[in-house]
Every structure is written in C-alpha cells, then in structure tokens.
C-alpha cells in the first residue's frame, strides 16, 4: 500500500530536501522511557534517506528521544543477509488514529551480517 503511505508522508511534511527511498522494512526500536525503564517496539519503515528515516510504530516517542534501531535490509539489494543497526534521535512525530509516525535522524550506524533464513 505504498500510495497511502505517500499521502501520509505528504500530510506530515516529511518530504524535505534530500533523496528518500520508499522502503517498507521491519524495524525494531529501543529507547528509555521517562523513568529510565528500557522499552522497545517493532514497526515498519516508510522511507529512508542518507541521514534518517520515517517509521510507523505502535507507540509515540517524545521529541529528542535517543533510540537504538535495527532493520533487516533486503537481500535483493545487498546480495547477502545484512542488518542496519545504529543510534539516532526522534525529530518529529505524527499521531494519526492507531498509527504513530516517527521521523528520526541517524547519528551513528553499522552493518551486521545476519544469519541466513532457513
């Protein structure tokens, strides 16, 4: 359903300068809540750029929340099973019905060789 996601992106003014790739990938996000308790959620990317991404999560994250993330990269593009892992911070959020859109800046990242699917 990429067409609906394009509409969501245009309504949240996510498309700012720079090239964004429309990729829907599973992503896992970890952060510390207001009281320091570790939290995590799984979601999907909507778009990825060279310095950030926009994801849909079941939970809302506050502006400037530091996050750790991991996403599986498509083998069709990488030719080997790779994960993108890194740290970032939330720069925008958009609440719409049961879905929460989160834009994050990537501060640091690295690639992990993933176990092949059996």
Short mmCIF file of C-alpha atoms in Angstrom, two decimals:
data_model
loop_
_atom_site.label_atom_id
_atom_site.label_comp_id
_atom_site.label_asym_id
_atom_site.label_seq_id
_atom_site.Cartn_x
_atom_site.Cartn_y
_atom_site.Cartn_z
CA UNK A 1 0.00 0.00 0.00
CA UNK A 2 2.66 2.48 -0.93
CA UNK A 3 0.19 5.02 -2.34
CA UNK A 4 -1.45 5.50 1.06
CA UNK A 5 1.96 5.95 2.63
CA UNK A 6 2.89 8.64 0.12
CA UNK A 7 -0.26 10.50 1.19
CA UNK A 8 0.70 10.07 4.88
CA UNK A 9 4.18 11.40 4.16
CA UNK A 10 2.89 14.46 2.30
CA UNK A 11 0.47 15.28 5.11
CA UNK A 12 3.22 15.12 7.73
CA UNK A 13 5.54 17.30 5.66
CA UNK A 14 8.14 14.57 5.84
CA UNK A 15 9.42 15.25 2.35
CA UNK A 16 12.01 17.90 2.98
CA UNK A 17 15.23 18.39 0.97
CA UNK A 18 17.16 15.25 0.06
CA UNK A 19 16.52 11.89 -1.57
CA UNK A 20 14.31 9.44 0.29
CA UNK A 21 13.93 5.82 -0.72
CA UNK A 22 10.43 4.40 -0.30
CA UNK A 23 11.29 1.19 1.55
CA UNK A 24 8.96 -0.78 3.79
CA UNK A 25 11.25 -2.76 6.08
CA UNK A 26 10.73 -4.25 9.54
CA UNK A 27 12.48 -2.21 12.23
CA UNK A 28 13.00 -2.73 15.94
CA UNK A 29 13.48 0.35 18.12
CA UNK A 30 14.80 0.51 21.70
CA UNK A 31 14.73 3.56 24.00
CA UNK A 32 14.48 4.54 27.65
CA UNK A 33 11.14 5.82 28.92
CA UNK A 34 10.68 8.90 31.08
CA UNK A 35 11.60 6.99 34.23
CA UNK A 36 14.62 5.32 32.63
CA UNK A 37 12.92 1.98 32.01
CA UNK A 38 14.07 0.20 28.82
CA UNK A 39 11.36 -0.02 26.20
CA UNK A 40 11.09 -1.39 22.68
CA UNK A 41 8.67 -1.62 19.80
CA UNK A 42 8.56 -3.14 16.35
CA UNK A 43 7.38 -1.20 13.33
CA UNK A 44 7.98 -0.61 9.63
CA UNK A 45 9.90 1.97 7.72
CA UNK A 46 8.09 4.18 5.24
CA UNK A 47 11.13 5.91 3.79
CA UNK A 48 14.89 6.01 4.40
CA UNK A 49 17.40 8.68 3.47
CA UNK A 50 21.14 9.08 3.93
CA UNK A 51 20.69 10.70 7.33
CA UNK A 52 17.37 9.46 8.69
CA UNK A 53 14.15 7.54 8.31
CA UNK A 54 10.41 7.71 8.82
CA UNK A 55 8.76 4.76 10.56
CA UNK A 56 5.34 3.67 11.77
CA UNK A 57 5.37 2.44 15.38
CA UNK A 58 2.63 1.34 17.80
CA UNK A 59 3.99 3.77 20.43
CA UNK A 60 4.58 7.51 20.43
CA UNK A 61 8.08 8.76 21.20
CA UNK A 62 8.88 12.22 22.51
CA UNK A 63 10.93 14.72 20.52
CA UNK A 64 14.70 14.23 21.00
CA UNK A 65 14.28 10.72 22.45
CA UNK A 66 17.55 8.82 21.83
CA UNK A 67 16.89 5.48 20.10
CA UNK A 68 18.75 2.34 19.11
CA UNK A 69 17.40 0.68 15.97
CA UNK A 70 17.88 -2.46 13.90
CA UNK A 71 16.38 -3.15 10.49
CA UNK A 72 16.77 -6.02 8.05
CA UNK A 73 17.96 -4.90 4.65
CA UNK A 74 16.51 -6.64 1.57
CA UNK A 75 18.77 -9.40 0.25
CA UNK A 76 17.63 -8.40 -3.25
CA UNK A 77 19.62 -5.19 -2.78
CA UNK A 78 22.52 -6.33 -0.59
CA UNK A 79 23.03 -9.86 -2.04
CA UNK A 80 23.86 -11.10 1.47
CA UNK A 81 21.71 -11.01 4.63
CA UNK A 82 22.54 -7.69 6.35
CA UNK A 83 21.06 -5.66 9.17
CA UNK A 84 21.46 -1.94 9.62
CA UNK A 85 21.93 -1.11 13.30
CA UNK A 86 22.59 2.21 14.91
CA UNK A 87 21.68 5.08 17.15
CA UNK A 88 19.58 8.12 16.42
CA UNK A 89 17.08 10.55 17.88
CA UNK A 90 13.47 11.43 17.24
CA UNK A 91 12.98 14.76 15.45
CA UNK A 92 9.25 14.62 14.62
CA UNK A 93 6.19 12.59 15.38
CA UNK A 94 2.69 12.39 13.96
CA UNK A 95 -0.24 10.67 15.65
CA UNK A 96 -3.00 9.51 13.31
CA UNK A 97 -5.65 7.10 14.61
CA UNK A 98 -3.90 3.95 15.88
CA UNK A 99 -0.66 4.62 13.99
CA UNK A 100 2.20 6.83 15.07
CA UNK A 101 4.67 8.15 12.55
CA UNK A 102 8.17 8.93 13.81
CA UNK A 103 10.94 10.72 11.93
CA UNK A 104 14.44 10.12 13.28
CA UNK A 105 17.93 11.35 12.48
CA UNK A 106 20.65 8.68 12.29
CA UNK A 107 23.60 9.71 14.45
CA UNK A 108 25.67 6.53 14.01
CA UNK A 109 25.21 3.21 12.23
CA UNK A 110 26.93 -0.03 11.28
CA UNK A 111 26.11 -3.14 9.30
CA UNK A 112 25.71 -6.57 10.87
CA UNK A 113 25.94 -9.83 8.97
CA UNK A 114 22.60 -11.55 9.61
CA UNK A 115 22.01 -15.28 9.84
CA UNK A 116 20.51 -16.55 6.54
CA UNK A 117 16.86 -17.58 6.66
CA UNK A 118 16.30 -21.31 6.56
#
